[in-house]
Coordinates of C-alpha atoms in Angstrom, one line a residue:
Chain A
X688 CA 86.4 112.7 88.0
X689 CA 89.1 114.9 89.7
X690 CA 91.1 113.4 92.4
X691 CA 90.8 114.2 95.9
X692 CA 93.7 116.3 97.2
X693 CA 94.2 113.8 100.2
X694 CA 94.5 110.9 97.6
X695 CA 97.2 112.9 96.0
X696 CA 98.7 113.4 99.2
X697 CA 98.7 109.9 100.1
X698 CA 99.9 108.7 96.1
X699 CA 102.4 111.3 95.5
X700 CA 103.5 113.3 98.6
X701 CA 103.8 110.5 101.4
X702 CA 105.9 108.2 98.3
X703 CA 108.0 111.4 97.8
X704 CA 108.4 111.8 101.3
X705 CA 110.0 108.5 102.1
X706 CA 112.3 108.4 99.4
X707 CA 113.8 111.3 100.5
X708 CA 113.9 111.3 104.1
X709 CA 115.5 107.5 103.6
X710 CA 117.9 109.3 101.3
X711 CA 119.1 112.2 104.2
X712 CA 119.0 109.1 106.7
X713 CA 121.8 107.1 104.5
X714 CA 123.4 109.9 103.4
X715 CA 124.0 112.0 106.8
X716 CA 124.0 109.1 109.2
X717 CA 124.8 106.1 107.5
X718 CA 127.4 107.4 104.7
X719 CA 130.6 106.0 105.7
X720 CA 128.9 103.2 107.5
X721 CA 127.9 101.1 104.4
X722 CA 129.2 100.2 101.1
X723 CA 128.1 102.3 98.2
X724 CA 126.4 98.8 96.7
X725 CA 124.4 98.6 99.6
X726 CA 123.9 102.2 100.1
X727 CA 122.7 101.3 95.6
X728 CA 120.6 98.3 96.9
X729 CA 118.9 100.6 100.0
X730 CA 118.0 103.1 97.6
X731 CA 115.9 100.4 95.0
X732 CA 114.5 99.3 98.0
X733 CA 113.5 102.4 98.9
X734 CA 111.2 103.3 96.0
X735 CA 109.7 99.9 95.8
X736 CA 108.8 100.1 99.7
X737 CA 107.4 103.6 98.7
X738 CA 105.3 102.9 95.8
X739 CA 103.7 99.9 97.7
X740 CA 103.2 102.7 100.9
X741 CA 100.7 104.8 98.1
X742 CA 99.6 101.7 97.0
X743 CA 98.4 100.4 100.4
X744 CA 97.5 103.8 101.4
X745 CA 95.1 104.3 98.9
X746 CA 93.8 100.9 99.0
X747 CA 94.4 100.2 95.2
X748 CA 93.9 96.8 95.2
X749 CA 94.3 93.4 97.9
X750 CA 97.5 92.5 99.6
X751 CA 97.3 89.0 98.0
X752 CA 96.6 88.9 94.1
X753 CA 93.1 87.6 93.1
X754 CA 92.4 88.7 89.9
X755 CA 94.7 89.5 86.9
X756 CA 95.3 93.5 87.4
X757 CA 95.8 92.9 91.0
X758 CA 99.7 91.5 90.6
X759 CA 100.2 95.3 89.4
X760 CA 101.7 96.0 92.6
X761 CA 103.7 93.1 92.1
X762 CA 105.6 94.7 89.0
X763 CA 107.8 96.7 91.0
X764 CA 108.8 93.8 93.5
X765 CA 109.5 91.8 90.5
X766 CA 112.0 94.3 88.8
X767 CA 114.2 94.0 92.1
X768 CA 116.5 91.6 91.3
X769 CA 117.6 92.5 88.3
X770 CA 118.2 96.0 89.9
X771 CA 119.9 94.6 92.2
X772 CA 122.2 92.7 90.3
X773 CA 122.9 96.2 87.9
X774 CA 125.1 97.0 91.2
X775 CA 127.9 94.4 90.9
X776 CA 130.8 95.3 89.2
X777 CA 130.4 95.9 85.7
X778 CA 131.1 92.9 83.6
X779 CA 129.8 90.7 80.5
X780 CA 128.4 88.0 83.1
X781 CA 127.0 90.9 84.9
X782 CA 125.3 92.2 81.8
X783 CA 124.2 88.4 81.1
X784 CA 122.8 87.9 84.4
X785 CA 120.9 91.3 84.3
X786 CA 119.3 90.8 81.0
X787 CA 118.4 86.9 82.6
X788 CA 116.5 88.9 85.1
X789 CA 115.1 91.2 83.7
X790 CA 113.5 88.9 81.1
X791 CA 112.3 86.6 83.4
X792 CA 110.7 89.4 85.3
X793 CA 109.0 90.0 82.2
X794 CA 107.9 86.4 81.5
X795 CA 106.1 86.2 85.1
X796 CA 104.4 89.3 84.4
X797 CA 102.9 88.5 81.2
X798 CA 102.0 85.3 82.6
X799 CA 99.8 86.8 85.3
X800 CA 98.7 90.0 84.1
X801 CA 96.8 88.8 80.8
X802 CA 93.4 88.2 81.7
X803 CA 92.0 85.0 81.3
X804 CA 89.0 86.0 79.6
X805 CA 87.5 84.0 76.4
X806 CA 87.8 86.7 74.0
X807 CA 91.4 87.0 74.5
X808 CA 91.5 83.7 73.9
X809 CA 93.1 83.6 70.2
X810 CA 95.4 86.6 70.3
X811 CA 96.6 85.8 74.1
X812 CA 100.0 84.9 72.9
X813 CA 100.3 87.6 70.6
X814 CA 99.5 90.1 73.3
X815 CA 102.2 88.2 75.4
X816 CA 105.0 88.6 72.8
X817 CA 104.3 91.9 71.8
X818 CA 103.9 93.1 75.4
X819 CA 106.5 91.4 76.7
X820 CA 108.6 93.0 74.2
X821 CA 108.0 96.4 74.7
X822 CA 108.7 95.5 78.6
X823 CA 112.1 93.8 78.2
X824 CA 113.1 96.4 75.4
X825 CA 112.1 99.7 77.7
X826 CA 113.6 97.6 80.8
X827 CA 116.8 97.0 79.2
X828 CA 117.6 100.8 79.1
X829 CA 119.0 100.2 82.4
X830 CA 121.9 98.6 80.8
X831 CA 123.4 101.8 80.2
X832 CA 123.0 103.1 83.6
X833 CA 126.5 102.3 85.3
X834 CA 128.4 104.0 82.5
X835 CA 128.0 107.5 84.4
X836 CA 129.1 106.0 87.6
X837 CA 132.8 104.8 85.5
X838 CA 132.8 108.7 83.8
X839 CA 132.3 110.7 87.0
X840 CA 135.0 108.4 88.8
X841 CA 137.7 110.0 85.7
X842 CA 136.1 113.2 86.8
X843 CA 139.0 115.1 87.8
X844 CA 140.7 114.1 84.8
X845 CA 139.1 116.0 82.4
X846 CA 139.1 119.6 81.5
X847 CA 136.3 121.8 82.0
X848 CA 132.7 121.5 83.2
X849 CA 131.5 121.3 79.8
X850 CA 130.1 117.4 80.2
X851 CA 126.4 116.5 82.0
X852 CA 128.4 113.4 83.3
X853 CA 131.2 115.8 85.4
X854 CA 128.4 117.1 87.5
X855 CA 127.3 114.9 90.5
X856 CA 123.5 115.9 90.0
X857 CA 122.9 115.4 86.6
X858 CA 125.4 112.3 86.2
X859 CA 122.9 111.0 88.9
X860 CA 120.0 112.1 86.9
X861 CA 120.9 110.5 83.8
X862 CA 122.9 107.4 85.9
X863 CA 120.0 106.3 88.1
X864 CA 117.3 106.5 85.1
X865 CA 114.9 109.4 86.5
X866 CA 116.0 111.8 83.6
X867 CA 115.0 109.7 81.0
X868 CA 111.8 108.0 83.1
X869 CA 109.9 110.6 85.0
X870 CA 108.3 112.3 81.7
X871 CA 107.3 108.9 80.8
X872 CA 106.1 108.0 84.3
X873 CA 104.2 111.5 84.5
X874 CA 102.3 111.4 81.2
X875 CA 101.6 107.4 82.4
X876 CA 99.2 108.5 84.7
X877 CA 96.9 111.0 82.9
X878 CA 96.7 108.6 80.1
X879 CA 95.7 105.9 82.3
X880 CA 92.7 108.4 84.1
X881 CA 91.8 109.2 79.8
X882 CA 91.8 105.4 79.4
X883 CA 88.8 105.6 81.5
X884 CA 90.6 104.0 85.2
X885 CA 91.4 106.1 88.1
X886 CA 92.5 103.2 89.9
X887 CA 95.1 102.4 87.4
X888 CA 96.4 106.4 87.4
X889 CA 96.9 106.4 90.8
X890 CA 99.1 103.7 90.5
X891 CA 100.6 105.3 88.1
X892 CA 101.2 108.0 90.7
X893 CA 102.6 106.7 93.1
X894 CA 105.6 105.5 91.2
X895 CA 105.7 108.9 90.2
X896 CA 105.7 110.3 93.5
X897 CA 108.6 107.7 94.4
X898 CA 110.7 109.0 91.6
X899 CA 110.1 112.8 92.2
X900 CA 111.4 111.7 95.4
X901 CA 114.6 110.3 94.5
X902 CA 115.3 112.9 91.6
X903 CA 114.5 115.8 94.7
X904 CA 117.0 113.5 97.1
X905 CA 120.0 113.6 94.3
X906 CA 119.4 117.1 94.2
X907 CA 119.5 117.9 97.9
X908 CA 122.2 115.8 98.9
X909 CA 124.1 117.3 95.1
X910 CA 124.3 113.9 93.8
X911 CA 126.4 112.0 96.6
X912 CA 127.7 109.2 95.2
X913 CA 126.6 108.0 91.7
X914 CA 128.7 104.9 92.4
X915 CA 125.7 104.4 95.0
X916 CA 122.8 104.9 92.6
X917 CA 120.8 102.5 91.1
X918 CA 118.8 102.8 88.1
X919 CA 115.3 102.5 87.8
X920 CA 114.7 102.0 84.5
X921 CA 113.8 98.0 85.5
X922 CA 111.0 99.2 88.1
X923 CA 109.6 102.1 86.1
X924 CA 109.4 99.9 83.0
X925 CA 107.8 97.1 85.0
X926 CA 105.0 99.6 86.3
X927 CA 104.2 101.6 83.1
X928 CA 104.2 98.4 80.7
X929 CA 102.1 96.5 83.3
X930 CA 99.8 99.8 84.0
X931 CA 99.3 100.3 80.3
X932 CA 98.6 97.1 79.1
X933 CA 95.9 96.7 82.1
X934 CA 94.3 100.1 81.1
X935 CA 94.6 98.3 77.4
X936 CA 92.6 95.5 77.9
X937 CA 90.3 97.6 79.5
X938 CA 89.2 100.9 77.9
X939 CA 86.4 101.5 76.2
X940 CA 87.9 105.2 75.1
X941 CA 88.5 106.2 72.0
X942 CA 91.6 106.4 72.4
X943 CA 94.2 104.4 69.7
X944 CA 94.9 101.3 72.0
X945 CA 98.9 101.6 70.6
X946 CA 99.2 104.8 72.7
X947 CA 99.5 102.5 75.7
X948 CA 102.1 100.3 74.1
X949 CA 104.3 102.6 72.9
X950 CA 104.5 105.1 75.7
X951 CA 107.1 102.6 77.8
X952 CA 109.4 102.3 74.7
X953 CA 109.7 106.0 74.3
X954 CA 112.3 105.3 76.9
X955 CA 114.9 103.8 74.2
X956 CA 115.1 107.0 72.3
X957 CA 116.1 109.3 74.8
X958 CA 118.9 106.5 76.2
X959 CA 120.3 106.2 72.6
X960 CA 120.8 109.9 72.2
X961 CA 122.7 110.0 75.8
X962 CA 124.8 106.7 75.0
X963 CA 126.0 107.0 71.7
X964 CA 128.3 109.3 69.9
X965 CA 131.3 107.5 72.3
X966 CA 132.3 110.3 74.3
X967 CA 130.7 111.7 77.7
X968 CA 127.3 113.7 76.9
X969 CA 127.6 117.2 76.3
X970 CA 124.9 119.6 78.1
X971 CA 123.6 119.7 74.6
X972 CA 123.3 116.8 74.2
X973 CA 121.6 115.8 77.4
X974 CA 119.1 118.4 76.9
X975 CA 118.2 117.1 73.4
X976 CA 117.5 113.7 74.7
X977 CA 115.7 115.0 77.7
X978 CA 113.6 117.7 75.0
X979 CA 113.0 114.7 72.6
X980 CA 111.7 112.2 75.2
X981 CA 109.2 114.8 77.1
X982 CA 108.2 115.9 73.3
X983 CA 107.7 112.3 72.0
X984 CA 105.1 111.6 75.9
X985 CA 103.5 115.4 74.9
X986 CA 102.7 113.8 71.1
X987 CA 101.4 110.9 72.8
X988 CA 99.5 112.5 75.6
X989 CA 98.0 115.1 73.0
X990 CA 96.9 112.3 70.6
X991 CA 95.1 110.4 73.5
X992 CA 93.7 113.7 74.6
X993 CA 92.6 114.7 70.6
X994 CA 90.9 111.4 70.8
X995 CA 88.6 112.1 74.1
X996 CA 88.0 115.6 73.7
X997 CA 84.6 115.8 72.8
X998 CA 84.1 113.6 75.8
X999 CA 86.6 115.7 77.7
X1000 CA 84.5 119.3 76.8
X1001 CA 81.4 117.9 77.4
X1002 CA 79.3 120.5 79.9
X1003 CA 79.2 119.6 83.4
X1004 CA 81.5 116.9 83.0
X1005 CA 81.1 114.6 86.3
Chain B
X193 CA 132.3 98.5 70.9
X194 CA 130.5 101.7 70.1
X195 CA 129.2 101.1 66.8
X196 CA 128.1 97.7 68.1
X197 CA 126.0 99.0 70.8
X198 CA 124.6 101.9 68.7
X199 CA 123.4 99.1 66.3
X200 CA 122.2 96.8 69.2
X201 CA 119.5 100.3 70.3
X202 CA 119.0 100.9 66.2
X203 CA 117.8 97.2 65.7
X204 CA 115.8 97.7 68.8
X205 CA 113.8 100.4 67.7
X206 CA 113.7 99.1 64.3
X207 CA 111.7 96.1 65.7
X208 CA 109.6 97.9 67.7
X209 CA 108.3 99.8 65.1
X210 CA 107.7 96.6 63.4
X211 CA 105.6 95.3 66.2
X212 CA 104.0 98.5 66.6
X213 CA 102.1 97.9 63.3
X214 CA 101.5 94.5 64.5
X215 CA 99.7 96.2 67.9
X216 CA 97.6 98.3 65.7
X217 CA 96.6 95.1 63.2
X218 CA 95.7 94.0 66.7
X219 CA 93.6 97.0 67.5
X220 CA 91.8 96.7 64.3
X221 CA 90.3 92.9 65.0
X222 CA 89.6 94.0 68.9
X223 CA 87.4 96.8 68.2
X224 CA 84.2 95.8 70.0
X225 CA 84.0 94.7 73.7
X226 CA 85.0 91.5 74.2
X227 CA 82.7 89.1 75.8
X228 CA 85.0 88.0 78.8
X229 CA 84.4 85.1 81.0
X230 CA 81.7 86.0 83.0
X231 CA 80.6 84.6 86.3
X232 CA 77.7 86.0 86.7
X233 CA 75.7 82.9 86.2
X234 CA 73.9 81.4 83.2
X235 CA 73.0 83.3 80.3
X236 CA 69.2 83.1 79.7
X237 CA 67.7 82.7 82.8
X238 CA 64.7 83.9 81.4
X239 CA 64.2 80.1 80.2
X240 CA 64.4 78.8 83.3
X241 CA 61.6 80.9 84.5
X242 CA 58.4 78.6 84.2
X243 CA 54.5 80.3 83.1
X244 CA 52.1 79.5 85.9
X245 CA 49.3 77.2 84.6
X246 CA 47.1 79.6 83.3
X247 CA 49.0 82.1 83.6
X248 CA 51.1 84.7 81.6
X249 CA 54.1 85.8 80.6
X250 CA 55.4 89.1 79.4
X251 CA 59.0 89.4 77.5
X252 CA 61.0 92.3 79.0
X253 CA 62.6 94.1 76.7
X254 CA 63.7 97.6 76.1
X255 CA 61.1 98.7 74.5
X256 CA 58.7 98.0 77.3
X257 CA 61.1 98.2 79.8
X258 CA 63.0 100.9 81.5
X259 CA 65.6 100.0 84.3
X260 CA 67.7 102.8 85.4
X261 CA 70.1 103.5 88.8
X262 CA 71.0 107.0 90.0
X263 CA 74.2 107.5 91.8
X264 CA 74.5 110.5 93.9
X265 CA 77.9 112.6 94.8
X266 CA 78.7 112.7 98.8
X267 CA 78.3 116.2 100.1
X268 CA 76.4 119.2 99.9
X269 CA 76.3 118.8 96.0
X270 CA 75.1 115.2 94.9
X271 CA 75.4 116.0 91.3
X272 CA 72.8 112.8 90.7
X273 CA 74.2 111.1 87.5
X274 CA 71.5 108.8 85.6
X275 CA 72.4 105.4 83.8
X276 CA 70.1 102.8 81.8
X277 CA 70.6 99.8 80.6
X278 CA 69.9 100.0 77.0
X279 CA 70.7 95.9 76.3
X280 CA 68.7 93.3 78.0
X281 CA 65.9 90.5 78.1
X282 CA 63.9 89.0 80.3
X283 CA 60.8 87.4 81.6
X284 CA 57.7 88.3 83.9
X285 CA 55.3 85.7 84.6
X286 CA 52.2 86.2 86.6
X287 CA 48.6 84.2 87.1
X288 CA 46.5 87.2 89.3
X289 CA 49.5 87.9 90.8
X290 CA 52.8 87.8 90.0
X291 CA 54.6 85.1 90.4
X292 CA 58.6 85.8 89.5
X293 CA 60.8 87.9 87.2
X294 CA 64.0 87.7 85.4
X295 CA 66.1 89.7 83.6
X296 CA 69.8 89.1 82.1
X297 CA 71.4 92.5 81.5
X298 CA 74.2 93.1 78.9
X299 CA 76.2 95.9 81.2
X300 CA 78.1 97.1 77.8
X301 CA 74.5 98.4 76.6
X302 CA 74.4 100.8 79.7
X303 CA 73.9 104.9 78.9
X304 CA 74.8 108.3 80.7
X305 CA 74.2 111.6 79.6
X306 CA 77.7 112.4 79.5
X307 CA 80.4 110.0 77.4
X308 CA 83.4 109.9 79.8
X309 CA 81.0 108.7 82.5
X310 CA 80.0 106.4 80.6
X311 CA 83.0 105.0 80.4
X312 CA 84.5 105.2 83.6
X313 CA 81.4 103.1 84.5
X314 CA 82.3 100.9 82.1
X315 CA 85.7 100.2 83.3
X316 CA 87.5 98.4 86.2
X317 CA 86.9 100.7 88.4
X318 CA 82.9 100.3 88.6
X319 CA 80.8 97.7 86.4
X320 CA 84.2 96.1 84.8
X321 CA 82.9 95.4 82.1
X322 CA 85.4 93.2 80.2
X323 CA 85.9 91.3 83.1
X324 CA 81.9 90.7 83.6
X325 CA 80.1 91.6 81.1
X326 CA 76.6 90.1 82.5
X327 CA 74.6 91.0 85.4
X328 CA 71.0 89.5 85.8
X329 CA 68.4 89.3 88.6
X330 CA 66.1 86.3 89.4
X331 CA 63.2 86.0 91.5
X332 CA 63.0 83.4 94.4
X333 CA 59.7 84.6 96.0
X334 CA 56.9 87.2 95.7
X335 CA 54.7 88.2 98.7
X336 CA 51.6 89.7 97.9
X337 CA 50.9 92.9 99.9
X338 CA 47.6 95.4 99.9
X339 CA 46.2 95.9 96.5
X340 CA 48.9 96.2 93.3
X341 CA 51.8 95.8 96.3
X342 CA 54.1 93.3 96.5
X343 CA 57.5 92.5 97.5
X344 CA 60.0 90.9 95.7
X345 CA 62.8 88.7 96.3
X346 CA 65.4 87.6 94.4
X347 CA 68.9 87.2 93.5
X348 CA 71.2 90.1 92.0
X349 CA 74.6 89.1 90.5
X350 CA 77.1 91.9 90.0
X351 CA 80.2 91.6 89.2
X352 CA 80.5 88.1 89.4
X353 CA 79.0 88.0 92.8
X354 CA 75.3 87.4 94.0
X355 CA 73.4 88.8 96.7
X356 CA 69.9 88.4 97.9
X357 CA 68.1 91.3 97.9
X358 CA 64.2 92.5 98.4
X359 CA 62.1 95.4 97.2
X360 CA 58.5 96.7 97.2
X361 CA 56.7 96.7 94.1
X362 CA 53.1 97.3 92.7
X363 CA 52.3 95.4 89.4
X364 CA 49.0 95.4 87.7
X365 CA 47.9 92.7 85.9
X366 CA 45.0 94.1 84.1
X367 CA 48.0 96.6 82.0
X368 CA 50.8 94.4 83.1
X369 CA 52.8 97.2 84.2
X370 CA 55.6 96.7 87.3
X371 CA 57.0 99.8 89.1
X372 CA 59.7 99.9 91.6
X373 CA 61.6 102.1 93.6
X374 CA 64.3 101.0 95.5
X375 CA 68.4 101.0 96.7
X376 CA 71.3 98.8 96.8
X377 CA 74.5 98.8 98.5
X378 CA 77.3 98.8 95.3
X379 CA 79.3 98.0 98.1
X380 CA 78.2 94.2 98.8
X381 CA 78.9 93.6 95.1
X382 CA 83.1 94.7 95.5
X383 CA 81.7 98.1 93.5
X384 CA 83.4 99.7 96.2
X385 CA 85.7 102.5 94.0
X386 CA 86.1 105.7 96.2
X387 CA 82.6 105.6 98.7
X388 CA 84.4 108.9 99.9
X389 CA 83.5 110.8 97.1
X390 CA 80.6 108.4 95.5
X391 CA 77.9 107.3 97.8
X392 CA 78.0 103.5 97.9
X393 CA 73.8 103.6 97.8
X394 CA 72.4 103.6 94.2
X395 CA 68.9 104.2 93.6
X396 CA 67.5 101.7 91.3
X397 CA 64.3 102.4 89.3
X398 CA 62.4 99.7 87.1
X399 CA 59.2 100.6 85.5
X400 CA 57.6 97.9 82.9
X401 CA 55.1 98.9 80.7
X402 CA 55.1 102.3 81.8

């Protein structure tokens, strides 16, 4: 069933919207007014309050959770604080307290989004671990995300142009987590509609619409301040594990039910190419990674789509 | 420092592709719909449906039972797709006249012409399925109208939720056939997915023995 073009508005456009227009407000009126932390903290708050705007907007589901699949929009609220933390000065504690966060984030969303149902009653802990696992291990990509804000402060000290990192834009990119997490967020959503929910694509969309947002902000104001970024690998990991698993436990596609579990975790490949080698990444580098993740959502998207075509090419389809 | 947080990702992936087998072992015992808690009320109301002293009763099956709902597009172009339930049971009971009817419905048995309809209703965003896999309908009254007309009233649960609701109907008890035509607001049941582009009446058809 296509989507209405005002629903798109609503999911994608109006999310967009606020992220940026929040980001020209900081970054024109209230830039040497604030802290770069708080300007960091502004901006997480800033998608969050955006997704939740599509998400009310559209009327995906109650204020107030009732059922299981209705604490989705809770997945984003809950990544805040261990966001939030990411913006302290980098230290072990602060690595500690993150990865504290970030699991117990985890742990209350596998407590409310399994469904309560009988036949899930003997493999309800196994879906919990398993998960929960792919949540924490996608979430915990935002570990890396400060190390660009260090390398573009020793900017002017290196020679050439010839690093991703000693370019305001692209270290924001890659700092800040959209580089590695929109692909991932964009093939979330037409996987969901395949997994037979519009509901739970458009949810999918409006995170998607709040990231386009803040990629399109770091590209109009040309970067700013990575120092003031934050990284949403916490929120988007949140969102797509918690979407995914939802549209897991309920399909009735064809499609191979480990499709949904391993699209958050194609997250950890793409970081690994960008953090290791222990020097700044190279253009080549950055574009491999950012090739290699958009390829590995393509193979999963075309595998899911393989798996509904003939119910995709069927005449007069809706 | 490097080479310990290159190993930290490489152990990370290496247990994920551990558990990934693990998912699919998963996928492999989960193949059929699961029968979820349901709140749509007892299973086998048919029981609980009592023959009329000297009267009769007539199973409701699929085989002798067709009940079918049309929903229409909004707009110029209604594009009326047809669903049946293909997995139910039920009871009819009458004496001259009848005197109830009940019918559990498995909503995992129900058919469209077209697959991916089929399971969009299926999912969350219309019958949910997993979530409530049962919907059934019980009599509470039958008025007797003109001739083979009557009008029956009864409970419909949805979705977990029951309504009242009340059609017109003609049965015959000489060839113990039932026929009726009527609508119901998805709505009032919290089927309430996008009434901008569905319409939130759904014309429901039952024929017995026809």
């Amino acid at each position: 069933m296509p989507v209405p073009i005002a629903d798109l508005m609503l999911g994608f456009v109006m999310p967009a919207v606020i992220v940026i227009v929040s980001g020209l407000v900081r970054k024109r009126i209230l830039a040497g007014r604030l802290p770069d932390s708080v300007h960091g903290a502004l901006e997480t708050l800033t998608v969050v309050v955006a997704f939740a705007a599509g998400y009310s907007a559209l009327k995906l589901g109650p204020v107030w959770p009732e059922i299981d699949r209705d604490w989705l929009y809770f997945s984003a609220v809950a990544a805040i604080p261990a966001t939030l933390i990411a913006l302290w000065k980098e230290s072990l504690v602060r690595r500690f307290v993150f990865c504290v966060l970030v699991a117990a984030g985890v742990i209350a969303l596998m407590l409310v989004l399994v469904p309560d149902w009988e036949s899930l009653d003997d493999r309800r802990s196994f879906l919990r671990l398993t998960w929960g696992f792919a949540m924490l291990a996608s979430a915990l990509t935002g570990l890396g995300g400060k190390t660009a804000s260090r390398r573009i402060a020793q900017a002017p000290e290196r020679e050439g142009e010839s690093d991703a990192e000693s370019q305001p834009h692209s270290a924001t990119l890659i700092s800040n987590g959209t580089f590695v997490w929109l692909p991932i967020v964009a093939t979330a959503a037409p996987l969901a509609a395949l997994g037979g929910s519009i509901v739970f694509a458009m949810i999918t969309v409006c995170l998607l619409g709040s990231l386009t947002g803040l990629a399109l902000d770091t590209v109009i104001n040309r970067g700013w301040s990575v120092k003031a970024s934050t990284n949403i690998s916490v929120i988007s990991a949140f969102v797509v594990g918690s979407v995914m698993f939802t549209v897991y436990v309920n399909t009735f596609s064809q499609i191979p039910q480990t499709l949904f579990w391993l699209l958050p975790l194609v997250s950890i490949v793409p970081t690994i190419i960008l953090r290791s080698g222990g020097s700044t990444p190279s253009w080549r580098r950055t574009l491999v990674s950012g090739l290699i993740g958009c390829l590995a959502c393509g193979l999963l998207l075309g595998w899911a789509v393989a798996a509904e075509w003939e119910a995709l090419t069927e005449p007069d389809l809706y | 420092m490097q080479i310990t947080r290159r190993g930290y990702w490489l152990c990370l992936l290496g247990l994920t592709m551990t558990l990934g087998c693990g998912v699919q072992s998963d996928v492999e015992i989960s193949g059929s719909t699961g029968a979820g808690s349901s709140e749509s009320g007892e299973d086998g109301s048919a029981d609980q449906l009592e023959t009329p002293e000297g009267g009769n009763s007539l199973a409701l099956t699929p085989d002798n039972t067709m009940i079918q709902f049309v929903g229409n597009h909004t707009g110029d172009d209604p594009k009326p797709r047809t669903c049946t339930f293909q997995k139910f049971t039920g009871k009819l009971v009458y004496a001259e006249q009848l005197e109830g009817v009940t019918v559990d419905i498995d909503v995992d048995g129900l058919e469209t012409e077209f697959d991916k309809l089929t399971t969009h209703l299926k999912a969350a965003d219309f019958f949910d399925v997993k979530r409530y896999p049962k919907a059934a309908f019980t009599s509470t009254s039958v008025e007797a109208g003109e001739g083979d007309a009557v009008t029956i009233t009864g409970e419909l649960t949805m979705l977990g939720q029951t309504n009242e609701i009340s059609f017109p109907a003609t049965f015959d008890a000489q060839t113990q056939t039932l026929a009726a035509e009527f609508e119901i607001d998805r709505t009032k049941w919290g089927m309430d997915y996008d009434t901008d582009k569905v319409e939130p009446m759904v014309e429901m058809t039952i024929n017995v023995g026809g």
